[in-house]
Coordinates of C-alpha atoms in Angstrom, one line a residue:
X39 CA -19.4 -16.0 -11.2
X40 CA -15.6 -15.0 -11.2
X41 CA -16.7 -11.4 -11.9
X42 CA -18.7 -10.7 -8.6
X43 CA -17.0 -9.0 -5.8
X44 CA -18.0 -11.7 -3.7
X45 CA -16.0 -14.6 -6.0
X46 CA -13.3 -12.3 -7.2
X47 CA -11.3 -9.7 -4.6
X48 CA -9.4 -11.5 -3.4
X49 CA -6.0 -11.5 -0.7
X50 CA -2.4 -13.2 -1.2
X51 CA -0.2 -13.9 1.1
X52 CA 3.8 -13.7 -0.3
X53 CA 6.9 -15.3 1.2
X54 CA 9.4 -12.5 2.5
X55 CA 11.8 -11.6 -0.4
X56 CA 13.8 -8.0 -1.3
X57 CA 14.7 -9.1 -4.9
X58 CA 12.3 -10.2 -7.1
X59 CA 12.4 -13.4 -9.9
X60 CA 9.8 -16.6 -10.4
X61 CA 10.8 -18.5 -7.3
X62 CA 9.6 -14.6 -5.0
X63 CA 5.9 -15.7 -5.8
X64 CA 4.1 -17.9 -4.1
X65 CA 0.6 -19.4 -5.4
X66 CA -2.6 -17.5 -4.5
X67 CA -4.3 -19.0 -1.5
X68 CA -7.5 -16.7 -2.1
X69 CA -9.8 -15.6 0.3
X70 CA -13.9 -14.6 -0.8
X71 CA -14.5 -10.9 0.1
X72 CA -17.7 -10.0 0.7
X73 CA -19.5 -6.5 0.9
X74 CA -20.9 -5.9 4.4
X75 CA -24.8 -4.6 5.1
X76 CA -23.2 -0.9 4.9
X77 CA -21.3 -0.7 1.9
X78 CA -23.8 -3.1 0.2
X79 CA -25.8 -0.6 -0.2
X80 CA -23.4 1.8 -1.9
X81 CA -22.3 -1.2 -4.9
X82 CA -23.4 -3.2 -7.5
X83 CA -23.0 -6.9 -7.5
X84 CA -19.6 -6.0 -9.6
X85 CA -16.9 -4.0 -8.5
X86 CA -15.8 -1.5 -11.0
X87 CA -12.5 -2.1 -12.4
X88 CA -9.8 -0.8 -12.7
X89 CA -9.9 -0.5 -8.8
X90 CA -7.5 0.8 -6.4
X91 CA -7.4 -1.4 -3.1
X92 CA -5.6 -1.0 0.1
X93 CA -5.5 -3.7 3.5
X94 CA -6.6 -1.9 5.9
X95 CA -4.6 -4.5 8.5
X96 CA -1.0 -3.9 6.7
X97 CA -1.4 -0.3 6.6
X98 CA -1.8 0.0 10.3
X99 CA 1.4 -2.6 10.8
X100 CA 3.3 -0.6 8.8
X101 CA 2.1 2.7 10.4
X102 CA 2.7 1.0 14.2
X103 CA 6.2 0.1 13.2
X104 CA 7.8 3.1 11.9
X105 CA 5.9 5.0 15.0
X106 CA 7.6 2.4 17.5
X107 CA 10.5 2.9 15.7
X108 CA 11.2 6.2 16.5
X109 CA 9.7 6.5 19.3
X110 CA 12.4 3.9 20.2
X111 CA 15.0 5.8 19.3
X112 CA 13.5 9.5 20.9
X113 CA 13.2 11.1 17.7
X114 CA 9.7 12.8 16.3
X115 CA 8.2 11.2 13.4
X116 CA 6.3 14.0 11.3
X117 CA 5.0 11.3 8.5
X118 CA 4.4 12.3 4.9
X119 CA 1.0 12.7 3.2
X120 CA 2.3 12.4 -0.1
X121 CA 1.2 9.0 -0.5
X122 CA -2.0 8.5 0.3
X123 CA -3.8 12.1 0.7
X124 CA -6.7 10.7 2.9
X125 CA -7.7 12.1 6.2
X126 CA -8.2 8.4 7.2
X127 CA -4.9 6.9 6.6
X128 CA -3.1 10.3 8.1
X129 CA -5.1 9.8 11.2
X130 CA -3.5 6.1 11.2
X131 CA 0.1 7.3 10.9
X132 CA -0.2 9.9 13.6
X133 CA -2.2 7.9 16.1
X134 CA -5.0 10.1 16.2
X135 CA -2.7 13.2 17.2
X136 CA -3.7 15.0 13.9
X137 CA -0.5 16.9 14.3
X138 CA 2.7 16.9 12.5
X139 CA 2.8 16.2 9.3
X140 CA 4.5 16.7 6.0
X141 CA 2.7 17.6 2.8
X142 CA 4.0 18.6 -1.2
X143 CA 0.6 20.6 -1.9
X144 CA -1.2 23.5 -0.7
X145 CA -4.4 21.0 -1.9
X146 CA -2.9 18.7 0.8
X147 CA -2.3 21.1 3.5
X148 CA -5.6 23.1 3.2
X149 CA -7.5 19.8 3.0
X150 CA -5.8 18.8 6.4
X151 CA -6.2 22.2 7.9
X152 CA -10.0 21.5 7.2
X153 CA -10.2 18.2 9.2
X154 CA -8.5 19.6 11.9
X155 CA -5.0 19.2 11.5
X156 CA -2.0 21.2 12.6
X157 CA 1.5 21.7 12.6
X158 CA 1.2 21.4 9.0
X159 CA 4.9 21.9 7.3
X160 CA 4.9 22.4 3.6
X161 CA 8.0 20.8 2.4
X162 CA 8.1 22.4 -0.8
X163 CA 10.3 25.3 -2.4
X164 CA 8.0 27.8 -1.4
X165 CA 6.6 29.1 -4.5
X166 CA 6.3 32.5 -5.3
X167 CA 2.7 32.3 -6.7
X168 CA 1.2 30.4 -3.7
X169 CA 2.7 32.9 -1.2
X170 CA -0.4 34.3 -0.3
X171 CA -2.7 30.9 0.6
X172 CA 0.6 30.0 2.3
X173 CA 0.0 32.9 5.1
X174 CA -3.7 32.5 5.2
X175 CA -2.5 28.9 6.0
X176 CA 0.0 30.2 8.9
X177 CA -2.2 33.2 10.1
X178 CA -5.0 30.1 10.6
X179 CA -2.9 27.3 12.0
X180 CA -1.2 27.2 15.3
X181 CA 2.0 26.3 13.4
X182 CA 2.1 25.9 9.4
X183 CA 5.9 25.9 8.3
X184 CA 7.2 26.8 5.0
X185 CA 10.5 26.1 3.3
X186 CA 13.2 27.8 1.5
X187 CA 16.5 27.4 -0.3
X188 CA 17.3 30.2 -1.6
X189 CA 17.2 34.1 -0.6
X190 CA 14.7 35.2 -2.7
X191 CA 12.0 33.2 -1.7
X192 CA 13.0 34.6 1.7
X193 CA 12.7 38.1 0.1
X194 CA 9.0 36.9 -0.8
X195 CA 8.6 36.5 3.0
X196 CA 9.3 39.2 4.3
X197 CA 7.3 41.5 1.9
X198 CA 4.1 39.9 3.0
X199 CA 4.3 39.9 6.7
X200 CA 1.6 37.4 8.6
X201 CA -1.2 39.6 11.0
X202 CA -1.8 39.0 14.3
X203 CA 2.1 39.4 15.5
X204 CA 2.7 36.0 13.8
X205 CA 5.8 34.8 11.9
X206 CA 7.0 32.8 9.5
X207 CA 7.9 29.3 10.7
X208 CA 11.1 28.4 8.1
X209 CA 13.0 25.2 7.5
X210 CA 15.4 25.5 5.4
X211 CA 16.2 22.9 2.8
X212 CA 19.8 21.2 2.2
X213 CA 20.5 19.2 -0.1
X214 CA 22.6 16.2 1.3
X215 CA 23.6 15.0 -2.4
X216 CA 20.7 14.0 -3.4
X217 CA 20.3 16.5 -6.0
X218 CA 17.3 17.6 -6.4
X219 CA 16.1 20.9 -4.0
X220 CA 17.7 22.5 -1.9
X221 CA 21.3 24.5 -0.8
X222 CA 24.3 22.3 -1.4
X223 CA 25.4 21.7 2.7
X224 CA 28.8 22.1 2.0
X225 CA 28.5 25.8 0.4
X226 CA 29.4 28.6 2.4
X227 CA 25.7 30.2 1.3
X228 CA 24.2 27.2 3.2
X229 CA 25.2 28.9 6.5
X230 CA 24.8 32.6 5.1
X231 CA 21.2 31.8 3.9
X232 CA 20.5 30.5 7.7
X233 CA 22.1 33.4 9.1
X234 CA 19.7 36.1 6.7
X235 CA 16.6 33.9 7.5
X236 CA 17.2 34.6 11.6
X237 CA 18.2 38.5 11.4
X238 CA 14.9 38.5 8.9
X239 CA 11.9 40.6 10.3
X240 CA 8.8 38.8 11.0
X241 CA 10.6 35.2 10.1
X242 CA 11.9 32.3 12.7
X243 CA 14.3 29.5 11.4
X244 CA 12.3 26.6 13.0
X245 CA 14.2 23.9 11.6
X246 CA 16.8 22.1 8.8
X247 CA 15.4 19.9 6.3
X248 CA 17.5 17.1 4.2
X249 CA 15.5 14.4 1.6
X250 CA 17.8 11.5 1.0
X251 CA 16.0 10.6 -1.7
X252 CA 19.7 8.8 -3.2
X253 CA 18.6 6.0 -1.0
X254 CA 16.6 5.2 -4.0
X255 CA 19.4 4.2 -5.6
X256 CA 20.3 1.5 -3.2
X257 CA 20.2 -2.3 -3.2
X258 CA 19.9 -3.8 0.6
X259 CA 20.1 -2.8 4.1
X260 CA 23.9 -2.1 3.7
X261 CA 23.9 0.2 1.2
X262 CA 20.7 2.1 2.7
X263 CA 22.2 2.4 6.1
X264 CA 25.5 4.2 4.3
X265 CA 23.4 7.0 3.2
X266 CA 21.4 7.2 5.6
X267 CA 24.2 7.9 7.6
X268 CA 26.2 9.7 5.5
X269 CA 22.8 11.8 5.4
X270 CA 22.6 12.4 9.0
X271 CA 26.4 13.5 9.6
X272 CA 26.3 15.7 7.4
X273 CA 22.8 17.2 8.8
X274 CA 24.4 17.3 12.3
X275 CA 27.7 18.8 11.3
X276 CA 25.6 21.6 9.6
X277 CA 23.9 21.7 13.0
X278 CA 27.3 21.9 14.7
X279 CA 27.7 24.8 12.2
X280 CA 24.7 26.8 12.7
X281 CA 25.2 26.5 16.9
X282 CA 28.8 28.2 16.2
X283 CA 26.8 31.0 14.8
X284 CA 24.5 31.3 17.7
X285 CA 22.2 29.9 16.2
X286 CA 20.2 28.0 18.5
X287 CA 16.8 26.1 19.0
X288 CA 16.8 25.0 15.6
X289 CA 15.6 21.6 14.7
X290 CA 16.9 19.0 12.3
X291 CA 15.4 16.5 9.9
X292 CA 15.8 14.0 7.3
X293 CA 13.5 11.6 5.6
X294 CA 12.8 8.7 3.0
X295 CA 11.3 5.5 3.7
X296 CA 14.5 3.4 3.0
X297 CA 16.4 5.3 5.6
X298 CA 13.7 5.4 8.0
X299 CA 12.9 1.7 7.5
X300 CA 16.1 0.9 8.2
X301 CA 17.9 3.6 10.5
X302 CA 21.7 4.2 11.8
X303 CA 22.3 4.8 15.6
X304 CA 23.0 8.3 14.8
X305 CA 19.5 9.1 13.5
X306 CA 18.7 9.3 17.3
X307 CA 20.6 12.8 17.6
X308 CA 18.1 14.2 15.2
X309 CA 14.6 16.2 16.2
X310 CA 12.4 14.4 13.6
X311 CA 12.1 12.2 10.6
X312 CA 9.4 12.5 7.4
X313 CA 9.0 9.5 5.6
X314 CA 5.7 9.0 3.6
X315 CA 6.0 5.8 1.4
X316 CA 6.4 3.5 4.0
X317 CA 2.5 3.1 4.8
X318 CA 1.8 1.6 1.8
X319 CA 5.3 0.6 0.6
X320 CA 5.2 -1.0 -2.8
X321 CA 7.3 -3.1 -5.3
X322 CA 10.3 -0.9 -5.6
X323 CA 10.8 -0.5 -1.9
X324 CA 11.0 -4.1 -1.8
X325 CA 13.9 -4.0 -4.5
X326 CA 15.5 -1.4 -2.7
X327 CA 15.4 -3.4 0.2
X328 CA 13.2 -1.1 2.4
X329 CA 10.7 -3.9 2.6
X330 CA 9.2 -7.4 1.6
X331 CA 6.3 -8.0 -0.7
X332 CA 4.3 -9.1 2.3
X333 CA 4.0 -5.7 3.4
X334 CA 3.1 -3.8 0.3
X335 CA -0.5 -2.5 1.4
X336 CA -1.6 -1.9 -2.0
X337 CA -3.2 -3.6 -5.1
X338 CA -4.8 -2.5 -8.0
X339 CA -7.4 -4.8 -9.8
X340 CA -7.9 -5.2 -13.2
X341 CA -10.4 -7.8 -15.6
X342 CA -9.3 -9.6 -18.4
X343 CA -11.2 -7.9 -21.5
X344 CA -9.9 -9.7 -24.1
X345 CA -7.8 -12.6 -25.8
X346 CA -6.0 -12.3 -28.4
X347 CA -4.1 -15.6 -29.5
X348 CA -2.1 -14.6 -32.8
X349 CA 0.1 -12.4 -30.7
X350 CA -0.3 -14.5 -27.3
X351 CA -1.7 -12.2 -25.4
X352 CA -4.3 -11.0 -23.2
X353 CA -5.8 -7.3 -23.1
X354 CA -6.8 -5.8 -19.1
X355 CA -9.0 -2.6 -18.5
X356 CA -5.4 -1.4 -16.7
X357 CA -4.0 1.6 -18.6
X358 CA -1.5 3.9 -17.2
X359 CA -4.2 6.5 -16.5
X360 CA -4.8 3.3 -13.5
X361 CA -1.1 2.2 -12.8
X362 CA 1.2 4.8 -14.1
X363 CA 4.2 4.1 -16.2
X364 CA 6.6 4.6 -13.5
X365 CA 9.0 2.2 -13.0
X366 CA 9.6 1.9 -17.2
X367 CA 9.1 -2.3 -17.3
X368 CA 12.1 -2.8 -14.8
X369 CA 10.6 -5.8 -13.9
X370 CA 10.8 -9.2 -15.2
X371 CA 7.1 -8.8 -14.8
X372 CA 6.9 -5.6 -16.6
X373 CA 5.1 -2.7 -14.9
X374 CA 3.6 -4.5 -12.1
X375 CA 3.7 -8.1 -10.5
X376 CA 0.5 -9.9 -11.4
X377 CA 0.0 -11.4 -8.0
X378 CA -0.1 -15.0 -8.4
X379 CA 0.9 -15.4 -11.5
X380 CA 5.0 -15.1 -12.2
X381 CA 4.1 -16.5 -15.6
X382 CA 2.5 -13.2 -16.5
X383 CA 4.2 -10.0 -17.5
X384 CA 2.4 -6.7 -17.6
X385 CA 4.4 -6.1 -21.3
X386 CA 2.8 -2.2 -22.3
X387 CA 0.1 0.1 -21.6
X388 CA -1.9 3.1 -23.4
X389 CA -3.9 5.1 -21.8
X390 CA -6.9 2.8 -21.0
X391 CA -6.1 -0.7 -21.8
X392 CA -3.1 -2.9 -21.0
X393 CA -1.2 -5.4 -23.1
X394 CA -0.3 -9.1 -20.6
X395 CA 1.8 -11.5 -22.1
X396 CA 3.6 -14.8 -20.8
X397 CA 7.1 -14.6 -19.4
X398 CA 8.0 -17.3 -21.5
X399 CA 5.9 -19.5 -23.5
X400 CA 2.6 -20.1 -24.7
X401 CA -0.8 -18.5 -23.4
X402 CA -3.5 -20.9 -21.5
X403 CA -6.4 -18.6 -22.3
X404 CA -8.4 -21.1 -20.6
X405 CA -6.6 -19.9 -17.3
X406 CA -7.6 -16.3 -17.4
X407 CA -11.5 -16.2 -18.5
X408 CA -12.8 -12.6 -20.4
X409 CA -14.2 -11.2 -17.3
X410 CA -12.0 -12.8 -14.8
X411 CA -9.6 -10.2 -12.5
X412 CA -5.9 -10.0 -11.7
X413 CA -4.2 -8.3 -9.2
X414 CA -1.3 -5.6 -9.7
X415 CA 0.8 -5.2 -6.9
X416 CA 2.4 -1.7 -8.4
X417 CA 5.5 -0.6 -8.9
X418 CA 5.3 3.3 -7.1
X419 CA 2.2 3.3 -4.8
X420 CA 2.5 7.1 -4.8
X421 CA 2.2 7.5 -8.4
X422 CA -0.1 4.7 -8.5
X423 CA -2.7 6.0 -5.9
X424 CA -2.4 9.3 -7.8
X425 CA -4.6 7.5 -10.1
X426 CA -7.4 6.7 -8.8
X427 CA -10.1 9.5 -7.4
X428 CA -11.0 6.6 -4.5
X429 CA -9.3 3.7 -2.4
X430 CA -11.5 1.0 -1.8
X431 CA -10.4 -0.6 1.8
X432 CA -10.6 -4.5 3.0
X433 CA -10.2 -5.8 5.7
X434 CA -10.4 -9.4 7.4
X435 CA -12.0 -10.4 3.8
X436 CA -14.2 -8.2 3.8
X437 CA -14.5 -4.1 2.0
X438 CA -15.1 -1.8 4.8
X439 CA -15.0 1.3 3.9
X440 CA -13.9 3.7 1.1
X441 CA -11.2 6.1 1.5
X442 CA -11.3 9.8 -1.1
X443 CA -8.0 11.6 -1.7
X444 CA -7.8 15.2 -2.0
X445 CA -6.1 16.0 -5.8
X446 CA -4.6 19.4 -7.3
X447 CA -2.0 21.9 -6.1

């Protein structure tokens, strides 16, 4: 029966492409997945759809490889938890260290500090309601580390001092034209702000922190590798700056999966990197160029629930409150790729039910059954696994486990 785990979840293996048209896909060679004696116990016969699934095999390739990486090259990787918000897939990217990481939450941060993680940095404008849990956070934690661009939030700092003779570890945020947070590096304020945060009371400038988040905006390794380096001079010439102001011991970072999946020499004179995406990756990492479909870790299923032949098309249980809208139908396949099936396009969703319609051409309704499942490799993993209040995770064929996010702010 096509609707039983056992007959339907199913793994596809994709030639190696960064752009994606018809002749990117090839056909589903489908492997049965069955429920092992352990997680038997905690399913039905059916698996509930719309289901968010990761491979447990790709995740720790892609983890081992931007480790390796870096390690390579001497510089600290201090991955990003954005993505996934599981204890189990953190403990993958840091090799079991449980130390250094990056997270966008207080949720994220206190849920790590409660499996026994450290050197937590919260690489966020700190915000001025949340000051407090951020210094029960640093007043428990060997290191927690806050960030700031701006001098009132380090006004907010110094008017609740941390007990025990601690202080506040800062990194202060540039903005390398990406243009989002963070001081402009080029403004004379840049290197005033680092100045106040030093001669503040009770605070220590622990390091400088740049997104290049414009590499976003790029098509192939070429035009990655120019930001990236045009990221990391102007990180290093900041450095240069704040070491002409005697101010010393102060470490430097930049981050985004594109750079970090494709780095410049020069990356090597910086103390650590923070990419996040990169352990899942997803369709829009493989049309910047950061990746190729083969290792996007991430699917999420969806059954056919309806035909409907006057308007050629078919109706999944895949809304956006299960995919997301990100991404806006940039792709010839609409919101997703429909894995296997280049002559489907994902056309709209509402809120609980999406709308699949053929590329070109008529429907074969006889080809998708009501009841039968697809796979949607997603545009944005990170908003994608926002979604979805579990992961379910295969490997070799087979589910072996279940991974649960943390959620809120």
């Amino acid at each position: 029966m096509q609707h039983k785990v056992f007959a339907v979840l199913s793994l596809w293996t994709f030639r190696s492409h960064t752009t994606i048209d018809e002749s990117d896909y090839s056909q589903a060679e489908t492997l049965p997945v069955t429920l092992n004696e352990t997680m038997a116990a905690d399913f039905t016969n059916d698996l509930c759809t719309p289901v968010f699934i990761v491979d447990l095999d790709t995740v720790k390739r892609n983890a081992r490889v931007m480790l390796e990486r870096f390690q390579k090259l001497g510089v600290q990787l201090r991955p990003h938890m954005k993505t996934h918000k599981t204890v189990e897939c953190a403990d993958i990217m840091t090799g079991g260290a449980r130390r250094c990481i990056v997270v966008s939450t207080l949720a994220e941060a206190s849920f790590f500090a409660d499996h026994g993680y450290d050197d937590i940095l919260y690489a966020y404008p700190l915000p001025f309601d949340k000051v407090e849990r951020c210094a029960q956070l640093a007043e428990r934690l060997s290191l927690f580390h806050v960030l700031v661009d701006n001098s009132a939030a380090l006004e907010e700092l110094r008017k609740r001092p941390l007990k025990q003779g601690k202080a506040w570890h800062v990194w202060m945020k540039l903005d390398c034209d990406n243009g989002r947070a963070g001081i402009p590096y080029s403004e004379p304020r840049a290197l005033q702000l680092a100045k106040d945060i030093t001669e503040t009371t009770g605070v220590e400038l622990t390091g400088v922190y740049a997104h290049c988040g414009n590499t976003y905006g790029c098509q192939g390794e070429a035009q990655i590798k120019a930001v990236a380096q045009e990221t990391t001079t102007v990180t290093l010439q900041f450095m240069d700056k704040l070491k002409a102001a005697g101010i010393q011991g102060v470490k430097s970072s930049i981050g985004s999966t594109p750079s970090c999946s494709h780095p410049v020499a020069d990356m090597a004179m910086l103390s650590e990197v923070h990419p996040g995406n990169y352990v899942f990756y997803d369709v829009q990492q493989s049309l910047i160029g950061s990746c190729s479909l083969k290792d996007v870790a991430v699917r999420v299923l969806t059954r056919v629930i309806g035909h409907y032949p006057h308007r050629n098309q078919l109706l999944v249980d895949c809304g956006w409150t299960a995919l997301s809208h990100d991404g806006g139908g940039k792709l010839p396949t609409g919101y997703a790729v429909i894995e296997g099936h280049p002559e489907l396009k994902l056309l709209s969703m509402t809120q609980e039910h999406g709308r699949i319609e053929a590329v070109s051409g008529k429907l074969d309704f006889t080809k998708y059954p009501v009841g039968s499942m697809l796979s949607l490799m997603p545009y944005h993993a990170c908003a994608t696994a926002m979604m979805h209040p579990m992961y379910y995770v295969h490997s070799n064929g087979k589910i072996v486990g279940t991974w649960t996010p943390t959620r809120g702010w």
